[in-house]
Coordinates of N, CA, C and O in Angstrom, one line a residue:
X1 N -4.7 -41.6 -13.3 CA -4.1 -42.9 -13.4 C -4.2 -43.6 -12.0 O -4.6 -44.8 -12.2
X2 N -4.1 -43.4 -10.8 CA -4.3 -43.4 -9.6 C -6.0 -43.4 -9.2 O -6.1 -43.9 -8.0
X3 N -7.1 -43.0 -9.8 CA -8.2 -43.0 -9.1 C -8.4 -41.9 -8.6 O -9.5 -41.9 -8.0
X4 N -8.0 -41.1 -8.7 CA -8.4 -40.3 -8.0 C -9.5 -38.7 -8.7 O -9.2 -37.7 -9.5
X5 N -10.0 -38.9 -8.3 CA -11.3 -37.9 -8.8 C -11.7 -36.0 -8.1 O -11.1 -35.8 -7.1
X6 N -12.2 -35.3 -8.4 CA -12.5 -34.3 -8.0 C -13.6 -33.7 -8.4 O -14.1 -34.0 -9.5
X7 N -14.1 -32.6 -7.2 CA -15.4 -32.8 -7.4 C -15.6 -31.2 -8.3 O -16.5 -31.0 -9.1
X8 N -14.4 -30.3 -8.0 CA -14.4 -29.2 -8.6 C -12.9 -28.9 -9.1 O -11.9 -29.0 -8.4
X9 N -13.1 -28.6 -10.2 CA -11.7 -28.0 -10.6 C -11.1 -26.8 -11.1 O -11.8 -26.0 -11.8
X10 N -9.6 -26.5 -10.7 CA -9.2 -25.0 -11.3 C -8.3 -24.6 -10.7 O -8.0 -24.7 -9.6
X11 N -7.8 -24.0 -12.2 CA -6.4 -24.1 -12.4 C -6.1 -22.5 -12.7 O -4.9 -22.3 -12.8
X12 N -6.8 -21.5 -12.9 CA -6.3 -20.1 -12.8 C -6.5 -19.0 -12.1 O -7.7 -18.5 -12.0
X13 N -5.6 -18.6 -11.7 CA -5.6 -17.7 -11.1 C -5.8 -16.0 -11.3 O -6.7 -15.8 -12.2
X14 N -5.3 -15.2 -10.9 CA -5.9 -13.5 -11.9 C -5.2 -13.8 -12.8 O -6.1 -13.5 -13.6
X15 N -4.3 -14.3 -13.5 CA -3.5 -13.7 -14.7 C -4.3 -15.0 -15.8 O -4.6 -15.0 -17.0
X16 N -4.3 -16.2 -14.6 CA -4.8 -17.0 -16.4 C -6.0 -16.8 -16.2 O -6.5 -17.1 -17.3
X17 N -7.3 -16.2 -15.3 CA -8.7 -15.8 -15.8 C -9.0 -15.3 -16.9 O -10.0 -15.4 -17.6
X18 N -7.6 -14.4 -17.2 CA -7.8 -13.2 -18.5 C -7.3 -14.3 -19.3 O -8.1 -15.1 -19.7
X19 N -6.2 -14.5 -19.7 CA -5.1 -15.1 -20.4 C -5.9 -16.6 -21.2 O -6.1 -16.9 -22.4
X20 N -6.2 -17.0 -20.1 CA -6.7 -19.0 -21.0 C -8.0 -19.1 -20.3 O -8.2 -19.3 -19.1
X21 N -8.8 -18.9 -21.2 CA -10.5 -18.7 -20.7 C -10.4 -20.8 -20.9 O -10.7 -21.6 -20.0
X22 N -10.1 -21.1 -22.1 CA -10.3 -22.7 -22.0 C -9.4 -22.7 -20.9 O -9.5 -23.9 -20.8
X23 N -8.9 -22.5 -20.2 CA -9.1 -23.4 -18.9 C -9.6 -22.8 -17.3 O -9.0 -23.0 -16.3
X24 N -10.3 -22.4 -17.4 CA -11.3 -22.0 -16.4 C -11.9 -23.1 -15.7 O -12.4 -23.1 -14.6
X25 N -11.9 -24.6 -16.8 CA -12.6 -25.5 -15.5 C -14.1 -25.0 -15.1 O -14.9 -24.3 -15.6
X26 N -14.1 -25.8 -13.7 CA -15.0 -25.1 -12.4 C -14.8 -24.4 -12.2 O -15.6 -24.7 -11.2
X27 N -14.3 -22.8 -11.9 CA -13.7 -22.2 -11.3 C -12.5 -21.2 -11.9 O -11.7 -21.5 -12.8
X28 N -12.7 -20.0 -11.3 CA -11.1 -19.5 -11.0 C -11.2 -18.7 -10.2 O -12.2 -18.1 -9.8
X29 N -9.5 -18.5 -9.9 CA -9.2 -18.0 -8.7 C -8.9 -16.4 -9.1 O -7.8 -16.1 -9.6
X30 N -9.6 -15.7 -9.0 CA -8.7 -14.2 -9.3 C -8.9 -13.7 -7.8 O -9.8 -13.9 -7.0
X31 N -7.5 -12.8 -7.6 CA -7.2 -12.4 -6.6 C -7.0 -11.2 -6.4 O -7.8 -10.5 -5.8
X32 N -5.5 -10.7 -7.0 CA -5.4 -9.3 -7.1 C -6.4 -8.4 -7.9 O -6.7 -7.3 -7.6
X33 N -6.8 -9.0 -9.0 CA -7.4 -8.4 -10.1 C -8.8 -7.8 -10.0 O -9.5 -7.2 -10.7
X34 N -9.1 -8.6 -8.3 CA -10.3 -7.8 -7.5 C -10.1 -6.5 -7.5 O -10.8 -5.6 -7.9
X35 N -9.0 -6.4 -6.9 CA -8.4 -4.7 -6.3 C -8.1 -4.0 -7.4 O -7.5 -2.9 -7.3
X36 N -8.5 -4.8 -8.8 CA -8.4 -4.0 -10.3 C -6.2 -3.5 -10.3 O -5.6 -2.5 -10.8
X37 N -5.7 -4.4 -9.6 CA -4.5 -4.8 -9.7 C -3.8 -5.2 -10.7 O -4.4 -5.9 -11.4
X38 N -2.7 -5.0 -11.1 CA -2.4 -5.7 -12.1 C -1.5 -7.2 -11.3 O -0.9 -7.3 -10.3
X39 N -1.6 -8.4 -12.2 CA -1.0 -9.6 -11.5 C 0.6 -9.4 -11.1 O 1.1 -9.8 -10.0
X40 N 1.3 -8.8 -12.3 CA 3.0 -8.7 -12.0 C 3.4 -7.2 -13.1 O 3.0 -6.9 -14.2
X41 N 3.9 -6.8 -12.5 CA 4.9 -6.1 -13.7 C 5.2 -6.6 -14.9 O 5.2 -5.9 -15.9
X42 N 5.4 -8.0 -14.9 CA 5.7 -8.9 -16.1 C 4.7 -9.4 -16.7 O 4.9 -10.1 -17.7
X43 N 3.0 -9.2 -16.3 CA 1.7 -9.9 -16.9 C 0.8 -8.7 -16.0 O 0.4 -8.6 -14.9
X44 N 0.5 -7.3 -18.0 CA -0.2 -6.4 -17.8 C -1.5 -6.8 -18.1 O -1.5 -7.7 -18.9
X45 N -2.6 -6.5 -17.7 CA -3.9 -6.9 -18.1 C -4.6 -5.7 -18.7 O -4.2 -4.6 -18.3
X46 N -5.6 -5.8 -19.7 CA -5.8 -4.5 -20.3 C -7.4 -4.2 -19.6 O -8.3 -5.0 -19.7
X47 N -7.4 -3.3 -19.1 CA -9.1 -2.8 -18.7 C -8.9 -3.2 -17.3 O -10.0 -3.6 -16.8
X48 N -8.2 -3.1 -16.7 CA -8.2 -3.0 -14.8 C -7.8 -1.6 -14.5 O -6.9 -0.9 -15.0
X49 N -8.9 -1.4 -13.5 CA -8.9 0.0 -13.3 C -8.6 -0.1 -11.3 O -9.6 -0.4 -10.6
X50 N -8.0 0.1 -11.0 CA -7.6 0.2 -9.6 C -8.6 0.5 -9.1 O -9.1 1.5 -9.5
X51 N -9.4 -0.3 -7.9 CA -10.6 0.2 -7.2 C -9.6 -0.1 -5.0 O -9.8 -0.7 -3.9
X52 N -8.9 0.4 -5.5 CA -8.9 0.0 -4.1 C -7.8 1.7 -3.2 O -6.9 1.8 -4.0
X53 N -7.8 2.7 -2.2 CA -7.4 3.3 -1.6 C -6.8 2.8 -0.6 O -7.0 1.6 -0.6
X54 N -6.3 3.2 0.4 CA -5.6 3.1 1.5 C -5.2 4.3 2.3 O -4.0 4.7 2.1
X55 N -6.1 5.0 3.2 CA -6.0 6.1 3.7 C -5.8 6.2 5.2 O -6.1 5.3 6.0
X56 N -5.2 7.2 5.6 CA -4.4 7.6 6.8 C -5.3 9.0 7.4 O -5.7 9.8 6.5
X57 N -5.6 9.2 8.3 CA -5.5 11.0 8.9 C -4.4 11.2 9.2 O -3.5 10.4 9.4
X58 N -4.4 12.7 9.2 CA -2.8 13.4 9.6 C -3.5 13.4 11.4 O -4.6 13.9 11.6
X59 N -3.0 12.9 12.3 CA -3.4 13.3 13.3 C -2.4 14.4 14.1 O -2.7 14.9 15.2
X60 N -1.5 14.8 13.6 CA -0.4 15.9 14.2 C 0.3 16.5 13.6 O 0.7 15.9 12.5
X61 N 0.8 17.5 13.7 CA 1.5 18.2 12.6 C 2.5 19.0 13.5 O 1.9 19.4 14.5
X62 N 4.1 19.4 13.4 CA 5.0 19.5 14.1 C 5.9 20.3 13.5 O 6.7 19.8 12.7
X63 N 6.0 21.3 13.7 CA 7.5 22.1 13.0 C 8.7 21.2 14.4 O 8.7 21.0 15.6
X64 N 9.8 21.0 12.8 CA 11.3 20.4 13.6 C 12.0 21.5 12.7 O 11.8 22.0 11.6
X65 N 13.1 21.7 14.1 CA 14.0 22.3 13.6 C 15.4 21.6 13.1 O 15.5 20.5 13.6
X66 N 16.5 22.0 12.4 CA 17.3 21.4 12.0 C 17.6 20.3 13.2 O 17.1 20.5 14.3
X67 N 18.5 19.3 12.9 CA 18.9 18.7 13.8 C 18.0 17.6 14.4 O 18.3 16.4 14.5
X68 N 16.7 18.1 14.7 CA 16.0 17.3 15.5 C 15.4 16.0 14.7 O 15.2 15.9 13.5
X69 N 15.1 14.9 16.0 CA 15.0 13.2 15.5 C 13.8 13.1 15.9 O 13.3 13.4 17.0
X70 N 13.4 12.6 14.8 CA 11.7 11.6 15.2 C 12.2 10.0 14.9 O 13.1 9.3 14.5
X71 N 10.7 9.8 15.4 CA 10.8 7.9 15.9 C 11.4 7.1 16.2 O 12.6 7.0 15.8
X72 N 11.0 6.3 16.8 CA 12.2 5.5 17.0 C 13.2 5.3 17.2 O 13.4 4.5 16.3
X73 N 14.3 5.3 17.8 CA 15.6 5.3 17.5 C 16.4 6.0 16.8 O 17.4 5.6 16.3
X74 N 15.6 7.8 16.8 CA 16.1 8.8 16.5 C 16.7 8.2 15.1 O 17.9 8.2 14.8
X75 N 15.8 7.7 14.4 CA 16.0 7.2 12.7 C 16.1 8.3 11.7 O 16.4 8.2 10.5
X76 N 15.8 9.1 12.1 CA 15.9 10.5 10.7 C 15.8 11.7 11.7 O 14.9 11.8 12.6
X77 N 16.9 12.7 11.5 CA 17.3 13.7 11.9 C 16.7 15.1 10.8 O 17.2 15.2 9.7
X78 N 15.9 16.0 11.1 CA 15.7 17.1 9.8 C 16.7 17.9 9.6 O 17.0 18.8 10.4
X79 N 17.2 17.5 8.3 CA 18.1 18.1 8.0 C 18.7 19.8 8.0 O 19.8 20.2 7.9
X80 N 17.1 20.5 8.0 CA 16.9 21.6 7.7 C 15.7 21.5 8.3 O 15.2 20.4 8.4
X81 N 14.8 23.0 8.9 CA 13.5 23.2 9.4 C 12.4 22.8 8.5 O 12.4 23.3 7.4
X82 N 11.6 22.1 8.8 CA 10.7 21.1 8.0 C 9.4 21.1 9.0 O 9.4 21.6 10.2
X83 N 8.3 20.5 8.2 CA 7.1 20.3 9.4 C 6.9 18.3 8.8 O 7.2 17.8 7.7
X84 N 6.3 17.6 10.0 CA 6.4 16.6 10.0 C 4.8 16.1 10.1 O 4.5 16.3 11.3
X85 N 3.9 15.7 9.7 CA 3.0 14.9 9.8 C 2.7 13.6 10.3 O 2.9 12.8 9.5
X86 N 2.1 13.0 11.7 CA 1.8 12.2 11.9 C 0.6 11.8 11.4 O -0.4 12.5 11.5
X87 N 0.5 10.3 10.9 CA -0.4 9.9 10.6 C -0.8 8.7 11.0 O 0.2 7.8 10.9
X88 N -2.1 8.1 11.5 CA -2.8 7.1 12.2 C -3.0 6.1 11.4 O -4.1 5.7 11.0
X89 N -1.8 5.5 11.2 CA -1.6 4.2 10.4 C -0.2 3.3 10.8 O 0.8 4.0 11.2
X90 N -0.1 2.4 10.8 CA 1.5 1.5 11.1 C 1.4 0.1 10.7 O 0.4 -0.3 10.0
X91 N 2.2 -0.7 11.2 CA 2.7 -1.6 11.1 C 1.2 -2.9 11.2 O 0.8 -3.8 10.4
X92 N 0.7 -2.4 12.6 CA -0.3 -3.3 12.4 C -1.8 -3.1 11.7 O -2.8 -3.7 12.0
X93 N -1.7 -2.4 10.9 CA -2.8 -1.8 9.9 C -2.4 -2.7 8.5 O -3.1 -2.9 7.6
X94 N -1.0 -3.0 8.8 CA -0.6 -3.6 7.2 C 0.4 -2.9 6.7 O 1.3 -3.7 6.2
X95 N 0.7 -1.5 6.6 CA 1.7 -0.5 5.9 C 3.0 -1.1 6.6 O 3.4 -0.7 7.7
X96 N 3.6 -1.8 6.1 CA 5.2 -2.6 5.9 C 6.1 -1.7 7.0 O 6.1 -0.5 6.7
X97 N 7.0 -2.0 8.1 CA 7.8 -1.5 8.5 C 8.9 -1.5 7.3 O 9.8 -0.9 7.8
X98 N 9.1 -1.8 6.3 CA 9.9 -1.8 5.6 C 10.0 -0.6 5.0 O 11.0 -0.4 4.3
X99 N 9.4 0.1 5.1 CA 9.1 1.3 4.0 C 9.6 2.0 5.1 O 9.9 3.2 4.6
X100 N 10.1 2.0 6.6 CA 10.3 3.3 6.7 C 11.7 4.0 6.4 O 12.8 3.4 6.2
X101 N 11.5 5.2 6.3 CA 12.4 6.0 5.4 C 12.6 5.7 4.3 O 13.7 5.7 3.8
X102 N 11.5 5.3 3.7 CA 11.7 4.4 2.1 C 10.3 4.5 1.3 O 10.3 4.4 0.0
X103 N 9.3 4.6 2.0 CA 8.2 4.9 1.4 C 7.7 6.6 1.2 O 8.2 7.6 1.9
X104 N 6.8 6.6 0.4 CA 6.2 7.5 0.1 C 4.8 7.5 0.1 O 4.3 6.5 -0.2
X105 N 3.8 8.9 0.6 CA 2.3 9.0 0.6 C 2.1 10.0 -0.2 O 3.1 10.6 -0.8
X106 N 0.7 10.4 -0.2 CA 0.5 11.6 -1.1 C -0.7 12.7 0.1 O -1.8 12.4 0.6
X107 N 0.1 13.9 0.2 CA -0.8 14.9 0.9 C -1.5 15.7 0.1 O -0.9 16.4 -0.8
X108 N -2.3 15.7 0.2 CA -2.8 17.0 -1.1 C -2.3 16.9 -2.0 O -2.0 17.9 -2.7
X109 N -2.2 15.5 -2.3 CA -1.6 15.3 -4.0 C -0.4 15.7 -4.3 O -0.1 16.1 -5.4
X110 N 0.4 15.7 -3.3 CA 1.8 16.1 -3.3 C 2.4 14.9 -2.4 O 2.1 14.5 -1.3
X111 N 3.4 14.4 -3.2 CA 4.3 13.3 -2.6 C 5.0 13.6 -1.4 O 5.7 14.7 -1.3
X112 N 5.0 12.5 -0.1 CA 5.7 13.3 1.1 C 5.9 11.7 1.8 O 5.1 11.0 2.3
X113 N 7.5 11.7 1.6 CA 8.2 11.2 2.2 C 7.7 10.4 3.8 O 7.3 11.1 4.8
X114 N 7.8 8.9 3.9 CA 7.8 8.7 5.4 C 9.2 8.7 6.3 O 10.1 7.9 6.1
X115 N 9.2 9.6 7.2 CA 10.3 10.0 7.4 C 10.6 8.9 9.2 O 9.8 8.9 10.1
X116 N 11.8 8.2 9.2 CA 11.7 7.1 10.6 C 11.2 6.1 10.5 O 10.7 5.6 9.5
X117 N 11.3 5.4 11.7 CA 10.6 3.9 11.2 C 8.9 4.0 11.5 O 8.1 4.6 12.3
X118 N 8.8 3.3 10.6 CA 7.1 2.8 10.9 C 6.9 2.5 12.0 O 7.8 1.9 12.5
X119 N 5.8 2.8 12.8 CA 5.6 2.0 14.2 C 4.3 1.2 14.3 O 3.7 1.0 13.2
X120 N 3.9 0.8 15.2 CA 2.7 0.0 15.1 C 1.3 0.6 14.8 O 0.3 0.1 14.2
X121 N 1.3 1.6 15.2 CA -0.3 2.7 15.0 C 0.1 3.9 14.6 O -0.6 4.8 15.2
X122 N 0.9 4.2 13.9 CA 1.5 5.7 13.2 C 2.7 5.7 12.6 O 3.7 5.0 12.9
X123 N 2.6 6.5 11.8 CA 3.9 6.6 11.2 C 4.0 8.5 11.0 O 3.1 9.3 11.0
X124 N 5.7 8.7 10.6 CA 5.6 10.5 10.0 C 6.0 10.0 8.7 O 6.4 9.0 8.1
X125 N 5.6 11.8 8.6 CA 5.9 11.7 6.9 C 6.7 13.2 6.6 O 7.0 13.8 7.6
X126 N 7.0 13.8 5.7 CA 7.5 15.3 5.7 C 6.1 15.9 4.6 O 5.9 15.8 3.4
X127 N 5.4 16.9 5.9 CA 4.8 17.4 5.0 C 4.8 19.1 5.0 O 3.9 19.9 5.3
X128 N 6.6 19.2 4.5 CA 7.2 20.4 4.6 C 6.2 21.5 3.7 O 5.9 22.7 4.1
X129 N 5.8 20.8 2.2 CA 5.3 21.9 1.1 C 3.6 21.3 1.0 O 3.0 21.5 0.0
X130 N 3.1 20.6 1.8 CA 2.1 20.3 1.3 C 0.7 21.1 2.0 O -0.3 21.1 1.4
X131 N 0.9 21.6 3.1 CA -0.1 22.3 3.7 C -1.0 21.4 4.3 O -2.1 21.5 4.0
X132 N -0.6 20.5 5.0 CA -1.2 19.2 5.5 C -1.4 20.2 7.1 O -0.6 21.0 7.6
X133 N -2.5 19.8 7.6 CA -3.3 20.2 8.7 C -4.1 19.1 9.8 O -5.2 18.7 9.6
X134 N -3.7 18.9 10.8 CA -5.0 18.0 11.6 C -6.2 17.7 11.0 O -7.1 18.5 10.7
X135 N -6.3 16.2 10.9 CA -7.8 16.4 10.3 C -7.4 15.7 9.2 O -7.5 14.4 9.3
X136 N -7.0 16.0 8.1 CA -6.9 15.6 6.4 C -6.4 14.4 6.5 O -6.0 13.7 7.4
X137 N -6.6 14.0 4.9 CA -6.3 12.6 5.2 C -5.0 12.5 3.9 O -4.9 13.3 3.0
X138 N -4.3 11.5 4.1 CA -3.1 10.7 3.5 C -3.8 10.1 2.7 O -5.0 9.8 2.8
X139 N -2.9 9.6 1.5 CA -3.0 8.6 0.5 C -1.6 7.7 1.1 O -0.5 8.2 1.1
X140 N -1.8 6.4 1.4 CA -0.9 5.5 0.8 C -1.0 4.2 0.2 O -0.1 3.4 0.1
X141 N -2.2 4.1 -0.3 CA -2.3 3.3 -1.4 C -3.1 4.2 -2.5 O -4.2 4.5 -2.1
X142 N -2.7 4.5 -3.7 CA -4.1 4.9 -4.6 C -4.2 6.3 -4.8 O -3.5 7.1 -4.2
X143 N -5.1 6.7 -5.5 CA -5.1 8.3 -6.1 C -5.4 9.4 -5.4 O -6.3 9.4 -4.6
X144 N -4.8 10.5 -5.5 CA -5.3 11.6 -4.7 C -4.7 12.4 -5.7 O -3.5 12.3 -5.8
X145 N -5.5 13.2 -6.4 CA -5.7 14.0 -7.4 C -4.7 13.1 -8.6 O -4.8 12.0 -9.2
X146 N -3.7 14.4 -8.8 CA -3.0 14.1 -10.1 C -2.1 12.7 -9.4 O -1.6 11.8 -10.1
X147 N -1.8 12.7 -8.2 CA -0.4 11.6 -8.0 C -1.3 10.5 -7.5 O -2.4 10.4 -6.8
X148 N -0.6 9.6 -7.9 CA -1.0 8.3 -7.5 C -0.4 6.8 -7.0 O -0.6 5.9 -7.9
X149 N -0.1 6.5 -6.4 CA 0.5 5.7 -5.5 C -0.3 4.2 -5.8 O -1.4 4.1 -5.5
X150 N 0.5 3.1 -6.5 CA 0.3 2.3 -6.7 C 0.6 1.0 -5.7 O 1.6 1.2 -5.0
X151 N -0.4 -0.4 -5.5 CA 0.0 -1.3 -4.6 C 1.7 -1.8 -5.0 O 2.7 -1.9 -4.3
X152 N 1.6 -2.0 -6.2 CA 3.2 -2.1 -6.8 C 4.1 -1.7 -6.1 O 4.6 -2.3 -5.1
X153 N 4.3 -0.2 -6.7 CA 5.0 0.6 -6.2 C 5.6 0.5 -5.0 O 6.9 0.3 -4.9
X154 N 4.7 0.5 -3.7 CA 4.9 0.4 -2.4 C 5.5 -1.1 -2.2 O 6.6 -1.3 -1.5
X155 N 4.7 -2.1 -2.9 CA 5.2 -3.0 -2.3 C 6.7 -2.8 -2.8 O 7.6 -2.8 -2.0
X156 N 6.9 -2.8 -4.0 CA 8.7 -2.8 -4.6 C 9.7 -2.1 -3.5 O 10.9 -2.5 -3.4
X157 N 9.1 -1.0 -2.7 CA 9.7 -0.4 -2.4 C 10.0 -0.9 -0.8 O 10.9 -0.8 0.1
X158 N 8.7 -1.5 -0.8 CA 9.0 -2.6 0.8 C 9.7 -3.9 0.6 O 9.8 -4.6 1.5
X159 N 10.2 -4.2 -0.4 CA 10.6 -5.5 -1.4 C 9.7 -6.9 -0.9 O 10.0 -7.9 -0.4
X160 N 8.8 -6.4 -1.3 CA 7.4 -7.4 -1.3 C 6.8 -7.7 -2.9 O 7.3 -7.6 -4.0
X161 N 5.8 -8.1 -2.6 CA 5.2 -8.5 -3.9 C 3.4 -7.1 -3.4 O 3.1 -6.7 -2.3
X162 N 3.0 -6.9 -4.5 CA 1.4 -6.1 -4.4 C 0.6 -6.9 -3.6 O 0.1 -6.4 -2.7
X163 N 0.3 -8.3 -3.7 CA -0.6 -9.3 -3.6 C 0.0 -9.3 -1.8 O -0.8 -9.4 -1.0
X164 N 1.2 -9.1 -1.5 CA 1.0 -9.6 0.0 C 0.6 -8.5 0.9 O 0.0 -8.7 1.9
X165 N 1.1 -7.2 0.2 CA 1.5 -5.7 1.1 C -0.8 -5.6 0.8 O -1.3 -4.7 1.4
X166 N -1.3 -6.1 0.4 CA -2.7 -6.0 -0.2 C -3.5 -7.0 1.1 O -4.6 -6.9 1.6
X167 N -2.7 -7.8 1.4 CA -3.3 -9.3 2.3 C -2.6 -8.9 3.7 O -3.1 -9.5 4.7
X168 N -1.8 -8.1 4.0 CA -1.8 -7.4 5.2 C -2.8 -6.3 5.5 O -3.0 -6.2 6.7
X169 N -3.1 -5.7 5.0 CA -4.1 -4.8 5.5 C -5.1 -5.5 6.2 O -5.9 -6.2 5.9
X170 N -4.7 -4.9 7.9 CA -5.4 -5.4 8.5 C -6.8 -5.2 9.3 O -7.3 -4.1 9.0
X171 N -7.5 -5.9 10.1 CA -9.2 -5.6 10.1 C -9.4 -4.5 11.0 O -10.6 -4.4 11.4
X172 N -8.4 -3.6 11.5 CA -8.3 -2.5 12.0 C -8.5 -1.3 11.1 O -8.5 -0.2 11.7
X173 N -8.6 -1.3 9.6 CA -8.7 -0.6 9.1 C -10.3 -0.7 8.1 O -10.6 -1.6 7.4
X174 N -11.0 0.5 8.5 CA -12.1 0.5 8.2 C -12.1 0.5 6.5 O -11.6 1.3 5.7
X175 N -13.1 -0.7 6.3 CA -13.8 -0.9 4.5 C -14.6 0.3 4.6 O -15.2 0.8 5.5
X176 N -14.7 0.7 3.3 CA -15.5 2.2 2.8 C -15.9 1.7 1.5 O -15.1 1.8 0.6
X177 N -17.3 1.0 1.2 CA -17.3 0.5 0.0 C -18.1 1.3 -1.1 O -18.1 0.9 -2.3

């Protein structure tokens, strides 16, 4: 009504690419559904298959005994004699300071706790039962064997959305395609 014209158009994003093919226009925008993501909790897509990991090395490994505080601000005390895994990832890689003492990785396909706050280039984790060693690598995004760690998941748990905790991953962390 105004005049005004364009030269390309488009109006869907991941969830209407699947959803309303008539409106595709010029274009669409899919985003998450690269990373074979699902768009929301509330809008499942059928046939996306997660193509995206997020991996860590354990670079240290630490028996604590009861009592004793890791990171930061002495944020988590072990409750009991435990071994603790450092791993070469943090805050500015993308992995949410939010998560710490709140998220979860997978060592050997065994779920293990990040234990303290996240820091900028590392974080721990409790890898009391996992048999985690110098060298091996973490899951925290994505499958390692039977467990699987979803962008969702984490993000819920950093109270984020998948799509942002996915657009923080930063260019510090090496693509493996």
């Amino acid at each position: 009504a105004r005049g005004c014209t364009f030269a390309v158009k488009h109006c869907c994003n991941s969830a209407g690419t699947f959803a309303w093919p008539e409106f595709h226009l010029d274009m669409v925008r899919p985003g998450i559904i690269l990373y074979g993501e699902q768009p929301s909790a509330d809008t499942v897509l059928p046939g996306l298959v997660p193509a995206l990991r997020l991996r860590a090395a354990v670079s240290m490994v630490k028996e604590l005994a009861a009592g004793d505080a890791v990171s930061y601000g002495c944020t988590f005390r072990a409750p009991k004699p435990m071994r603790a895994a450092t791993l070469a990832v943090g805050y500015a890689d993308g992995y949410p300071r939010a998560l710490s003492g709140r998220g979860t990785v997978s060592l050997h396909g065994r779920p293990a706790r990040v234990l303290g706050r996240v820091c900028m280039d590392q974080l721990l984790v409790d890898a009391t039962d996992t048999g985690a060693a110098v060298g091996d690598v973490a899951t925290l995004i994505g499958a390692d064997g039977p467990e699987r760690i979803t962008a969702e998941e984490a993000a819920e748990a950093a109270g984020t959305i998948a799509n942002e905790l996915l657009c923080r991953i930063g260019p510090r962390v090496p693509r493996v395609y």
